[in-house]
Short mmCIF file of C-alpha atoms and ligand atoms in Angstrom, two decimals:
data_model
loop_
_atom_site.label_atom_id
_atom_site.label_comp_id
_atom_site.label_asym_id
_atom_site.label_seq_id
_atom_site.Cartn_x
_atom_site.Cartn_y
_atom_site.Cartn_z
CA MET A 1 6.59 11.10 -27.95
CA PRO A 2 7.22 9.05 -24.75
CA GLU A 3 9.00 10.94 -21.98
CA THR A 4 12.48 9.73 -21.06
CA LEU A 5 12.58 9.23 -17.30
CA ARG A 6 15.75 9.36 -15.24
CA ASN A 7 17.10 8.10 -11.96
CA LEU A 8 17.83 10.57 -9.19
CA ILE A 9 21.19 9.89 -7.58
CA ASP A 10 22.94 12.34 -5.26
CA GLY A 11 20.75 15.20 -6.45
CA ARG A 12 21.50 14.59 -10.14
CA TRP A 13 19.04 13.27 -12.71
CA THR A 14 20.93 10.59 -14.60
CA GLU A 15 19.92 9.11 -17.94
CA PRO A 16 20.13 5.40 -18.64
CA PRO A 17 21.89 3.87 -21.62
CA PRO A 18 19.16 3.79 -24.31
CA SER A 19 19.30 -0.02 -24.58
CA LYS A 20 18.37 -0.52 -20.96
CA THR A 21 14.85 0.87 -20.61
CA ILE A 22 11.36 -0.21 -19.57
CA GLU A 23 8.23 1.14 -21.26
CA SER A 24 5.35 2.56 -19.28
CA VAL A 25 2.11 1.90 -21.14
CA ASN A 26 -1.46 3.17 -20.70
CA PRO A 27 -3.50 0.04 -19.82
CA ALA A 28 -6.63 1.54 -21.39
CA ARG A 29 -4.84 1.93 -24.75
CA ALA A 30 -1.75 -0.21 -25.10
CA SER A 31 -0.48 1.80 -28.10
CA ASP A 32 -0.13 4.85 -25.81
CA VAL A 33 3.44 4.63 -24.48
CA LEU A 34 3.83 7.31 -21.80
CA ALA A 35 7.45 7.00 -20.91
CA ARG A 36 10.65 5.00 -20.95
CA ALA A 37 12.41 4.47 -17.63
CA PRO A 38 15.89 3.18 -16.86
CA ARG A 39 16.34 -0.50 -16.09
CA SER A 40 18.94 0.12 -13.43
CA SER A 41 21.72 -2.33 -12.69
CA ALA A 42 23.54 -3.11 -9.44
CA ALA A 43 26.03 -0.31 -10.26
CA GLU A 44 23.29 2.37 -10.22
CA VAL A 45 21.86 0.91 -7.02
CA ASP A 46 25.31 1.04 -5.46
CA ALA A 47 25.74 4.71 -6.42
CA ALA A 48 22.33 5.55 -4.95
CA VAL A 49 23.02 3.75 -1.66
CA LEU A 50 26.42 5.42 -1.30
CA ALA A 51 24.84 8.83 -1.96
CA ALA A 52 22.20 8.17 0.70
CA ARG A 53 24.90 7.06 3.14
CA ARG A 54 26.90 10.25 2.55
CA ALA A 55 23.82 12.42 3.04
CA PHE A 56 22.74 10.67 6.24
CA ASP A 57 24.64 12.67 8.87
CA GLY A 58 23.62 16.03 7.44
CA TRP A 59 19.95 15.06 7.31
CA ARG A 60 19.96 13.26 10.70
CA LEU A 61 21.33 16.43 12.31
CA THR A 62 18.82 18.72 10.57
CA PRO A 63 16.23 19.60 13.25
CA ALA A 64 13.13 17.45 12.82
CA PRO A 65 10.78 20.50 12.55
CA ARG A 66 12.90 21.70 9.59
CA ARG A 67 12.64 18.27 7.98
CA GLY A 68 8.90 18.50 8.51
CA GLU A 69 8.80 21.87 6.76
CA VAL A 70 10.15 20.29 3.56
CA LEU A 71 7.27 17.80 3.70
CA PHE A 72 4.80 20.60 4.32
CA ARG A 73 6.01 22.39 1.17
CA ALA A 74 5.78 19.10 -0.74
CA GLY A 75 2.18 18.72 0.45
CA GLU A 76 1.35 22.21 -0.82
CA LEU A 77 2.97 21.49 -4.20
CA LEU A 78 1.13 18.18 -4.52
CA ALA A 79 -2.18 19.83 -3.69
CA ARG A 80 -1.53 22.47 -6.35
CA ARG A 81 -0.71 19.79 -8.94
CA LYS A 82 -3.46 17.39 -7.91
CA GLU A 83 -5.39 17.51 -11.21
CA GLU A 84 -2.28 16.93 -13.32
CA LEU A 85 -0.95 14.10 -11.13
CA GLY A 86 -4.37 12.47 -10.70
CA GLY A 87 -4.72 12.35 -14.48
CA LEU A 88 -1.26 10.81 -14.80
CA VAL A 89 -2.19 8.11 -12.25
CA THR A 90 -5.21 7.24 -14.40
CA ARG A 91 -3.24 7.22 -17.62
CA GLU A 92 -0.37 5.16 -16.21
CA MET A 93 -2.19 2.52 -14.12
CA GLY A 94 -5.81 2.76 -15.25
CA LYS A 95 -7.92 3.62 -12.16
CA VAL A 96 -10.75 6.05 -12.89
CA LEU A 97 -9.94 9.75 -12.53
CA LYS A 98 -11.74 10.33 -9.24
CA GLU A 99 -9.68 7.51 -7.74
CA GLY A 100 -6.53 8.90 -9.36
CA LEU A 101 -7.24 12.21 -7.62
CA GLY A 102 -7.83 10.29 -4.38
CA ASP A 103 -4.43 8.64 -4.77
CA VAL A 104 -2.80 12.08 -4.87
CA GLN A 105 -4.97 13.35 -2.00
CA GLU A 106 -3.67 10.53 0.20
CA ALA A 107 -0.14 11.76 -0.49
CA VAL A 108 -1.18 15.33 0.38
CA ASP A 109 -2.73 14.14 3.65
CA MET A 110 0.34 12.11 4.50
CA ALA A 111 2.66 15.04 3.76
CA PHE A 112 0.80 17.33 6.17
CA TYR A 113 0.43 14.64 8.83
CA MET A 114 4.11 13.68 8.74
CA ALA A 115 5.17 17.35 8.56
CA GLY A 116 3.47 17.69 11.96
CA GLU A 117 5.40 14.71 13.29
CA GLY A 118 8.52 16.81 12.86
CA ARG A 119 7.35 18.75 15.91
CA ARG A 120 6.39 15.65 17.90
CA LEU A 121 8.59 12.54 17.44
CA SER A 122 8.38 12.28 21.20
CA GLY A 123 10.05 9.84 23.54
CA GLU A 124 9.68 9.44 27.29
CA THR A 125 11.27 10.99 30.31
CA VAL A 126 10.94 8.90 33.47
CA PRO A 127 12.34 9.29 37.01
CA SER A 128 15.60 7.52 37.76
CA GLU A 129 15.83 5.32 40.86
CA LEU A 130 19.08 7.10 41.76
CA PRO A 131 19.56 10.70 42.90
CA ASP A 132 21.00 13.27 40.49
CA LYS A 133 20.37 11.16 37.42
CA ASP A 134 18.08 11.61 34.34
CA ALA A 135 16.52 8.78 32.37
CA LYS A 136 14.87 9.21 28.98
CA SER A 137 14.22 7.49 25.68
CA VAL A 138 14.48 9.21 22.29
CA ARG A 139 13.68 8.16 18.74
CA VAL A 140 16.66 8.11 16.37
CA PRO A 141 16.66 7.40 12.64
CA VAL A 142 17.44 3.91 11.40
CA GLY A 143 19.83 5.00 8.63
CA VAL A 144 19.55 4.33 4.89
CA CYS A 145 16.13 2.91 4.00
CA ALA A 146 15.24 0.96 0.86
CA LEU A 147 11.63 1.64 -0.11
CA ILE A 148 10.05 -0.72 -2.65
CA THR A 149 6.53 -0.07 -3.90
CA PRO A 150 3.81 -1.59 -6.13
CA TRP A 151 1.84 0.00 -8.96
CA ASN A 152 -1.70 0.07 -7.60
CA PHE A 153 -1.31 3.31 -5.58
CA PRO A 154 1.55 4.81 -7.56
CA VAL A 155 1.65 8.14 -5.68
CA ALA A 156 0.05 7.29 -2.31
CA ILE A 157 2.10 4.22 -1.35
CA PRO A 158 5.47 5.83 -2.14
CA ALA A 159 4.33 8.85 -0.10
CA TRP A 160 3.30 6.56 2.77
CA LYS A 161 6.88 5.34 2.95
CA ILE A 162 9.03 8.29 1.83
CA PHE A 163 7.42 10.96 4.05
CA PRO A 164 7.70 9.18 7.42
CA ALA A 165 11.19 7.89 6.53
CA LEU A 166 12.36 11.46 5.82
CA VAL A 167 10.75 13.19 8.77
CA CYS A 168 12.41 10.68 11.08
CA GLY A 169 15.85 11.67 9.70
CA ASN A 170 16.55 8.70 7.44
CA THR A 171 17.90 8.90 3.92
CA VAL A 172 16.20 6.91 1.21
CA VAL A 173 16.72 4.84 -1.90
CA PHE A 174 13.32 4.44 -3.54
CA LYS A 175 12.55 1.79 -6.16
CA PRO A 176 9.10 2.27 -7.63
CA SER A 177 7.15 -0.33 -9.59
CA SER A 178 8.38 -0.70 -13.17
CA LEU A 179 4.74 -0.27 -14.29
CA THR A 180 4.36 3.24 -12.84
CA PRO A 181 7.70 5.06 -13.18
CA ALA A 182 6.19 8.36 -14.41
CA CYS A 183 4.01 8.84 -11.29
CA ALA A 184 7.02 8.06 -9.09
CA THR A 185 9.13 10.60 -10.98
CA ARG A 186 6.56 13.41 -10.49
CA LEU A 187 6.42 12.70 -6.74
CA VAL A 188 10.21 12.78 -6.41
CA GLU A 189 10.39 16.00 -8.46
CA VAL A 190 7.98 17.60 -6.01
CA LEU A 191 10.19 16.65 -3.07
CA VAL A 192 13.25 18.06 -4.78
CA GLU A 193 11.37 21.30 -5.51
CA ALA A 194 10.29 21.42 -1.86
CA GLY A 195 13.94 21.74 -0.85
CA LEU A 196 15.29 18.29 -0.07
CA PRO A 197 19.12 18.37 -0.03
CA PRO A 198 21.01 16.19 -2.60
CA GLY A 199 21.41 12.52 -1.67
CA VAL A 200 18.64 12.49 0.96
CA LEU A 201 16.19 10.92 -1.49
CA ASN A 202 17.46 8.82 -4.38
CA MET A 203 15.36 6.96 -6.93
CA VAL A 204 16.39 4.00 -9.04
CA HIS A 205 13.93 2.70 -11.62
CA GLY A 206 13.99 -0.89 -12.76
CA THR A 207 12.69 -4.41 -12.45
CA GLY A 208 12.27 -6.31 -9.21
CA ALA A 209 14.55 -9.14 -10.23
CA GLU A 210 17.45 -6.85 -11.15
CA THR A 211 17.14 -3.48 -9.41
CA GLY A 212 14.97 -4.52 -6.43
CA ASN A 213 17.09 -7.52 -5.64
CA ALA A 214 20.32 -5.53 -5.81
CA LEU A 215 18.83 -2.95 -3.43
CA VAL A 216 17.54 -5.42 -0.82
CA SER A 217 20.86 -7.24 -0.65
CA HIS A 218 23.09 -4.14 -0.70
CA PRO A 219 25.30 -4.04 2.43
CA GLY A 220 24.75 -0.28 2.85
CA ILE A 221 21.02 -0.61 3.55
CA ASP A 222 19.79 -0.52 7.16
CA ALA A 223 16.06 -1.17 6.67
CA VAL A 224 13.71 -2.31 3.91
CA SER A 225 10.09 -1.27 3.66
CA PHE A 226 8.21 -3.24 1.02
CA THR A 227 4.64 -3.25 -0.30
CA GLY A 228 3.64 -5.78 -2.93
CA SER A 229 2.73 -9.41 -3.44
CA CYS A 230 3.22 -12.18 -0.91
CA ASP A 231 5.65 -14.13 -3.05
CA THR A 232 7.99 -11.17 -3.42
CA GLY A 233 7.52 -10.05 0.19
CA GLU A 234 8.31 -13.44 1.66
CA GLY A 235 11.53 -13.60 -0.36
CA ILE A 236 12.49 -10.13 0.91
CA GLU A 237 11.70 -11.11 4.51
CA GLN A 238 14.02 -14.11 4.20
CA ALA A 239 16.80 -12.11 2.58
CA CYS A 240 16.56 -9.43 5.29
CA GLY A 241 16.42 -12.05 8.06
CA ALA A 242 19.67 -13.59 6.83
CA LEU A 243 21.27 -10.11 6.80
CA HIS A 244 19.82 -9.11 10.24
CA ARG A 245 18.20 -6.12 8.57
CA SER A 246 14.93 -4.66 9.79
CA VAL A 247 12.08 -5.19 7.37
CA SER A 248 8.44 -4.23 7.10
CA THR A 249 6.20 -5.95 4.54
CA GLU A 250 2.67 -5.03 3.48
CA MET A 251 1.39 -7.77 1.23
CA GLY A 252 -1.76 -9.27 -0.20
CA GLY A 253 -5.26 -9.83 1.07
CA LYS A 254 -8.37 -11.94 0.58
CA ASN A 255 -10.68 -9.47 2.19
CA ALA A 256 -14.30 -10.23 2.92
CA ILE A 257 -17.57 -8.49 3.67
CA ILE A 258 -20.09 -10.24 5.94
CA VAL A 259 -23.73 -9.45 5.16
CA MET A 260 -26.05 -10.40 8.03
CA ASP A 261 -29.77 -11.09 7.69
CA ASP A 262 -30.54 -7.81 9.52
CA ALA A 263 -28.36 -5.68 7.21
CA ASP A 264 -29.48 -2.79 5.05
CA LEU A 265 -29.12 -4.83 1.86
CA ASP A 266 -28.94 -1.88 -0.53
CA LEU A 267 -26.13 -0.35 1.51
CA ALA A 268 -24.35 -3.72 1.63
CA VAL A 269 -24.64 -4.07 -2.17
CA GLU A 270 -23.12 -0.61 -2.65
CA GLY A 271 -20.27 -1.63 -0.31
CA ALA A 272 -19.69 -4.88 -2.21
CA VAL A 273 -19.69 -3.10 -5.59
CA TRP A 274 -17.27 -0.42 -4.40
CA GLY A 275 -15.04 -2.91 -2.55
CA GLY A 276 -15.08 -5.53 -5.29
CA PHE A 277 -14.94 -3.48 -8.47
CA GLY A 278 -13.41 -0.14 -7.40
CA THR A 279 -9.87 0.18 -8.84
CA SER A 280 -10.95 -2.88 -10.93
CA GLY A 281 -10.49 -5.01 -7.79
CA GLN A 282 -6.79 -4.10 -7.64
CA ARG A 283 -6.60 -2.81 -4.09
CA CYS A 284 -4.84 -4.78 -1.40
CA THR A 285 -8.04 -4.24 0.62
CA ALA A 286 -10.45 -5.12 -2.23
CA ALA A 287 -13.53 -7.12 -1.16
CA SER A 288 -13.03 -10.26 -3.22
CA ARG A 289 -15.34 -12.35 -0.97
CA VAL A 290 -18.83 -11.59 0.28
CA VAL A 291 -20.05 -13.95 3.00
CA VAL A 292 -23.83 -13.71 3.12
CA HIS A 293 -26.29 -15.02 5.69
CA GLU A 294 -28.30 -17.76 3.99
CA ARG A 295 -31.62 -16.04 4.78
CA VAL A 296 -30.78 -13.03 2.57
CA ARG A 297 -28.40 -14.65 0.12
CA GLU A 298 -30.76 -14.80 -2.83
CA ALA A 299 -32.02 -11.24 -2.49
CA PHE A 300 -28.48 -9.94 -2.00
CA VAL A 301 -27.07 -11.81 -5.00
CA ASP A 302 -29.87 -10.56 -7.28
CA LYS A 303 -29.18 -6.96 -6.30
CA LEU A 304 -25.40 -7.37 -6.59
CA VAL A 305 -25.56 -8.88 -10.07
CA GLY A 306 -28.06 -6.21 -11.14
CA ARG A 307 -25.65 -3.47 -10.04
CA ALA A 308 -22.55 -5.17 -11.50
CA LYS A 309 -24.24 -5.29 -14.91
CA THR A 310 -24.82 -1.53 -14.87
CA LEU A 311 -21.14 -0.67 -14.40
CA ARG A 312 -19.60 1.08 -17.39
CA LEU A 313 -16.14 -0.07 -18.41
CA GLY A 314 -13.87 2.39 -20.14
CA ASP A 315 -10.87 4.68 -20.10
CA GLY A 316 -10.68 6.12 -16.59
CA LEU A 317 -10.18 9.60 -18.06
CA ASP A 318 -13.61 9.48 -19.72
CA TYR A 319 -16.45 11.04 -17.78
CA GLY A 320 -18.94 8.36 -16.80
CA THR A 321 -16.53 5.41 -16.60
CA ASP A 322 -17.13 3.29 -13.49
CA VAL A 323 -14.45 0.64 -13.95
CA GLY A 324 -11.12 1.10 -15.73
CA PRO A 325 -8.77 -1.53 -17.15
CA VAL A 326 -6.54 -3.84 -15.14
CA VAL A 327 -2.94 -2.74 -15.11
CA SER A 328 -1.34 -4.98 -17.75
CA GLN A 329 -1.90 -7.79 -20.17
CA GLU A 330 -0.17 -10.16 -17.74
CA GLN A 331 -2.54 -9.11 -14.94
CA MET A 332 -5.55 -9.49 -17.27
CA ASN A 333 -4.48 -13.02 -18.20
CA LYS A 334 -4.03 -13.92 -14.54
CA VAL A 335 -7.55 -12.70 -13.71
CA LEU A 336 -9.04 -14.58 -16.69
CA ASP A 337 -7.20 -17.74 -15.58
CA TYR A 338 -8.76 -17.44 -12.12
CA ILE A 339 -12.20 -17.10 -13.70
CA GLU A 340 -11.60 -20.38 -15.54
CA ILE A 341 -10.40 -21.99 -12.31
CA GLY A 342 -13.61 -20.85 -10.57
CA LYS A 343 -15.76 -22.37 -13.30
CA LYS A 344 -13.84 -25.66 -13.16
CA GLU A 345 -14.13 -25.74 -9.36
CA GLY A 346 -17.91 -25.66 -9.73
CA ALA A 347 -18.70 -22.09 -8.70
CA LYS A 348 -21.68 -20.55 -10.50
CA LEU A 349 -20.75 -17.67 -12.83
CA LEU A 350 -23.58 -15.11 -12.60
CA CYS A 351 -22.19 -12.23 -14.64
CA GLY A 352 -19.03 -11.08 -16.39
CA GLY A 353 -16.32 -13.67 -16.76
CA GLN A 354 -14.63 -12.40 -19.92
CA ARG A 355 -12.26 -9.90 -21.39
CA ALA A 356 -14.29 -6.87 -22.55
CA MET A 357 -13.52 -6.21 -26.20
CA LYS A 358 -16.31 -3.98 -27.47
CA GLY A 359 -15.15 -0.97 -29.53
CA PRO A 360 -12.23 0.92 -27.98
CA LEU A 361 -12.08 -1.54 -25.07
CA ALA A 362 -10.25 -3.96 -27.38
CA GLU A 363 -7.27 -1.58 -27.27
CA GLY A 364 -6.75 -2.11 -23.55
CA TRP A 365 -6.81 -4.70 -20.76
CA PHE A 366 -10.41 -4.78 -19.59
CA VAL A 367 -12.13 -7.55 -17.62
CA GLU A 368 -15.90 -7.54 -17.11
CA PRO A 369 -17.07 -7.16 -13.50
CA THR A 370 -17.58 -10.79 -12.48
CA VAL A 371 -19.71 -12.38 -9.76
CA PHE A 372 -19.54 -16.04 -8.72
CA SER A 373 -22.07 -17.59 -6.34
CA ASP A 374 -22.18 -21.02 -4.70
CA VAL A 375 -18.53 -20.61 -3.82
CA ASP A 376 -17.12 -23.05 -1.30
CA PRO A 377 -14.63 -21.50 1.15
CA ASN A 378 -12.05 -24.11 0.12
CA MET A 379 -12.09 -23.22 -3.56
CA ARG A 380 -9.02 -21.44 -4.88
CA ILE A 381 -11.10 -18.41 -5.92
CA ALA A 382 -12.11 -18.12 -2.24
CA ARG A 383 -8.61 -18.46 -0.85
CA GLU A 384 -6.14 -16.89 -3.28
CA GLU A 385 -5.68 -13.21 -4.11
CA ILE A 386 -6.96 -12.59 -7.67
CA PHE A 387 -6.41 -8.81 -7.81
CA GLY A 388 -9.09 -8.16 -10.41
CA PRO A 389 -12.84 -7.39 -10.64
CA VAL A 390 -14.00 -10.80 -9.40
CA VAL A 391 -16.29 -11.27 -6.38
CA ALA A 392 -16.99 -14.67 -4.81
CA VAL A 393 -20.26 -14.98 -2.85
CA ILE A 394 -20.13 -17.56 -0.04
CA ARG A 395 -23.12 -18.70 2.02
CA ALA A 396 -22.97 -18.66 5.87
CA ARG A 397 -25.37 -20.23 8.41
CA ASP A 398 -24.85 -17.60 11.10
CA LEU A 399 -22.38 -15.03 12.37
CA ALA A 400 -20.00 -17.56 13.96
CA HIS A 401 -19.85 -19.46 10.66
CA ALA A 402 -19.29 -16.24 8.71
CA VAL A 403 -16.42 -15.19 10.98
CA GLU A 404 -14.86 -18.66 10.64
CA ILE A 405 -15.00 -18.33 6.84
CA VAL A 406 -13.52 -14.81 6.84
CA ASN A 407 -10.68 -15.88 9.14
CA GLY A 408 -10.05 -19.09 7.20
CA THR A 409 -7.42 -17.87 4.72
CA LYS A 410 -3.71 -17.22 5.08
CA TYR A 411 -4.38 -13.46 4.83
CA GLY A 412 -5.64 -10.96 7.40
CA LEU A 413 -5.72 -7.46 5.93
CA SER A 414 -9.28 -6.11 5.94
CA SER A 415 -12.83 -7.24 6.69
CA ALA A 416 -16.27 -5.69 7.03
CA ILE A 417 -19.71 -6.49 8.39
CA TYR A 418 -23.07 -5.07 7.43
CA THR A 419 -25.52 -5.45 10.31
CA ARG A 420 -28.01 -3.33 12.27
CA ASP A 421 -27.57 -5.45 15.39
CA VAL A 422 -25.16 -3.90 17.88
CA ASN A 423 -24.26 -7.29 19.33
CA ASN A 424 -23.34 -8.69 15.92
CA SER A 425 -21.12 -5.71 15.27
CA ALA A 426 -19.40 -6.09 18.67
CA ILE A 427 -18.72 -9.80 18.08
CA ALA A 428 -17.37 -9.14 14.59
CA GLU A 429 -15.14 -6.34 15.90
CA ARG A 430 -13.75 -8.71 18.53
CA ASP A 431 -13.37 -11.91 16.48
CA LEU A 432 -12.39 -10.89 12.95
CA ASP A 433 -8.65 -11.52 12.72
CA THR A 434 -7.71 -8.72 10.33
CA GLY A 435 -5.69 -5.53 10.73
CA LEU A 436 -8.68 -3.42 9.61
CA VAL A 437 -12.36 -4.04 10.45
CA TYR A 438 -15.18 -1.91 9.04
CA ILE A 439 -18.73 -1.83 10.41
CA ASN A 440 -21.41 -0.89 7.86
CA ALA A 441 -18.74 0.22 5.39
CA SER A 442 -16.74 -1.63 2.75
CA THR A 443 -13.28 -3.17 3.22
CA ILE A 444 -11.58 -0.15 1.66
CA GLY A 445 -11.21 3.45 2.78
CA ALA A 446 -8.41 3.52 5.36
CA GLU A 447 -7.46 6.93 6.77
CA ILE A 448 -3.84 7.94 7.14
CA GLN A 449 -3.92 8.95 10.82
CA LEU A 450 -4.22 5.35 12.01
CA PRO A 451 -1.89 2.38 11.52
CA PHE A 452 -2.45 0.41 8.32
CA GLY A 453 -1.60 -3.25 7.79
CA GLY A 454 -2.68 -6.81 8.29
CA THR A 455 -2.25 -9.98 10.31
CA LYS A 456 -0.90 -13.40 9.24
CA GLY A 457 0.32 -13.53 5.61
CA SER A 458 -0.73 -9.95 4.90
CA GLY A 459 2.40 -8.45 6.36
CA SER A 460 5.00 -8.26 9.09
CA GLY A 461 6.83 -5.64 11.10
CA PRO A 462 5.36 -2.36 12.34
CA ARG A 463 2.34 -1.05 10.45
CA GLU A 464 2.36 1.85 8.00
CA ALA A 465 0.84 5.33 8.31
CA GLY A 466 0.09 7.28 11.48
CA GLY A 467 -0.87 6.65 15.06
CA ARG A 468 0.58 4.43 17.76
CA GLY A 469 2.23 1.37 16.17
CA GLY A 470 2.42 3.09 12.78
CA ALA A 471 5.28 4.07 10.49
CA LEU A 472 7.31 5.99 13.09
CA ASP A 473 7.92 2.71 14.88
CA PHE A 474 9.59 1.33 11.77
CA PHE A 475 11.53 4.38 10.68
CA THR A 476 13.06 5.08 14.10
CA LYS A 477 14.80 3.02 16.72
CA TRP A 478 14.77 3.73 20.40
CA LYS A 479 17.81 5.02 22.24
CA VAL A 480 17.80 5.20 26.04
CA ILE A 481 19.93 7.86 27.71
CA TYR A 482 20.97 8.01 31.37
CA ARG A 483 22.76 11.13 32.55
CA ASP A 484 24.41 11.03 35.97
CA PHE A 485 25.22 14.46 37.43
CA SER A 486 25.96 13.26 40.99
CA GLY A 487 29.74 13.35 40.49
CA ARG A 488 30.17 9.91 42.09
CA LEU A 489 29.93 6.28 40.99
CA GLN A 490 26.30 5.09 41.25
CA LYS A 491 25.42 1.49 40.47
CA ALA A 492 21.61 1.27 40.19
CA GLN A 493 20.26 -2.01 41.68
CA ILE A 494 23.55 -2.88 43.39
CA ASP A 495 23.43 0.31 45.51
CA ARG A 496 20.30 -1.06 47.22
CA GLY A 497 22.44 -3.53 49.21
P1 NAD B 1 5.11 -7.21 -6.77
O1 NAD B 1 5.45 -8.03 -5.57
O2 NAD B 1 5.20 -7.85 -8.09
O3 NAD B 1 6.07 -5.93 -6.85
C1 NAD B 1 6.15 -4.98 -5.82
C2 NAD B 1 7.50 -4.27 -5.91
O4 NAD B 1 8.54 -5.19 -5.60
C3 NAD B 1 7.82 -3.72 -7.31
O5 NAD B 1 8.52 -2.50 -7.18
C4 NAD B 1 8.73 -4.80 -7.88
O6 NAD B 1 9.57 -4.33 -8.91
C5 NAD B 1 9.51 -5.20 -6.63
N1 NAD B 1 10.13 -6.53 -6.69
C6 NAD B 1 9.70 -7.62 -7.38
N2 NAD B 1 10.55 -8.65 -7.16
C7 NAD B 1 11.53 -8.21 -6.32
C8 NAD B 1 12.68 -8.80 -5.72
N3 NAD B 1 13.01 -10.07 -5.95
N4 NAD B 1 13.44 -8.06 -4.89
C9 NAD B 1 13.10 -6.77 -4.62
N5 NAD B 1 12.04 -6.16 -5.18
C10 NAD B 1 11.25 -6.85 -6.01
O7 NAD B 1 3.66 -6.59 -6.50
P2 NAD B 1 2.78 -5.70 -7.49
O8 NAD B 1 2.21 -6.59 -8.55
O9 NAD B 1 3.54 -4.49 -7.89
O10 NAD B 1 1.60 -5.21 -6.51
C11 NAD B 1 0.44 -5.95 -6.27
C12 NAD B 1 0.53 -6.61 -4.91
O11 NAD B 1 0.74 -5.62 -3.92
C13 NAD B 1 -0.77 -7.31 -4.50
O12 NAD B 1 -0.46 -8.57 -3.96
C14 NAD B 1 -1.35 -6.39 -3.42
O13 NAD B 1 -2.17 -7.03 -2.49
C15 NAD B 1 -0.11 -5.86 -2.80
N6 NAD B 1 -0.39 -4.61 -2.10
C16 NAD B 1 -0.41 -4.63 -0.74
C17 NAD B 1 -0.70 -3.48 -0.02
C18 NAD B 1 -0.72 -3.48 1.49
O14 NAD B 1 -0.54 -2.43 2.06
N7 NAD B 1 -0.92 -4.60 2.14
C19 NAD B 1 -0.98 -2.29 -0.71
C20 NAD B 1 -0.97 -2.31 -2.11
C21 NAD B 1 -0.66 -3.47 -2.79
#
């Protein structure tokens, strides 16, 4: 029996009218309906925003270390429920269980990291140029934040947004992806159990067009943090620009691995397999291009295809599955369309290329791990985000050519180089125009204590996660305070005569 999910508004779990629901379906077995979630209208969004607005002063004035303690308790609860939640991630969006557990672990890490920020959140104290005067800057919360998330990290990405927003003293209206409402619900339940007061965190389920749109354009929202596709993100950026509302977008990628002629080829193949086919290629940082030095291209391609053919497709909950399904029938059709486009463009299909239908696989949305070679950098499969298990191998003459190819798309999220030459690695580090650069590691595997995000079309606004330039810069604004205790009128620069 599918679970009936509810919105959380002002501390109350509210049920939708039965006619207005969205089904959450297991992509490995489409007949397995996990849950039905509300398809919230503008009225529910309005109630959630008003609740967040009402809760704002109480939460803003709660000492930041106390706010951090709620996150710490949430981290402990998530760690305790890791197996259960990891399994739900797999069942609801398809990634294999060890990745589902990793999704939850990222949320645990972020909870503990941001809990610690409750005791930092530091500003600056500097000397004043006038006697008997203090000068300092402090971080203050932005207000009511709209947090809009995708399905591919259904616990981690919401945690990446909700935890820093809360520790900074903001209140939140969270709209999760309509494909993963059950994972979102478990995360929110944990925060409620950890002691969050009513109204501080509200959740409205629903579609992007109806619920998401109503949230972004609601006059009671102060900031919007969005992760998802470029098309949606660009629309949100424009809407927020017109409303003078601060916005942070984390969007797509066309990430690439460079393999130099001095690389450890076996290691590079493992990186390409993990980056290209892990999470069925549905990571924003997935390695969908491999740019290989022409001297080792043939040897590399042979090894890559050999490994791709050994990968076992299946239900991510089954022991021994390497690659799970893609998230939906729509996503599967999009990936299969791109494979046809690649063939028509003249790329050479070396393995995969079809929907996998053998036995129980026919019940879900599976695409065979696919490798194209002889890909020209101008082909659509080399420029556009496919978001599926498809890797395009591109030939490069030398390092400068490889860097030019990697930098030659509208995206700039992640890149990697495999090389044993220290000079090559230094040049790549300097010249690759992406927010993340990996040396002798794949394009995926970001850690939460450093800022996460990309250049160019991969996103805008402050980055996510920890470290200087990370999420605290989005979820707070600076206030500068001068306190004059001289008892007389002082005029700064004018007093100098
Ligand atoms: P999507 O853009 O379809 O949806 C993302 C979220 O936006 C969902 O909650 C959706 O309901 C909502 N939405 C859709 N239209 C909206 C609108 N008009 N107004 C407000 N909200 C709206 O993306 P997706 O398919 O869920 O996720 C896949 C995409 O996410 C890929 O492009 C991937 O690269 C990107 N992604 C990026 C990062 C990153 O950090 N850079 C991380 C993960 C995923």
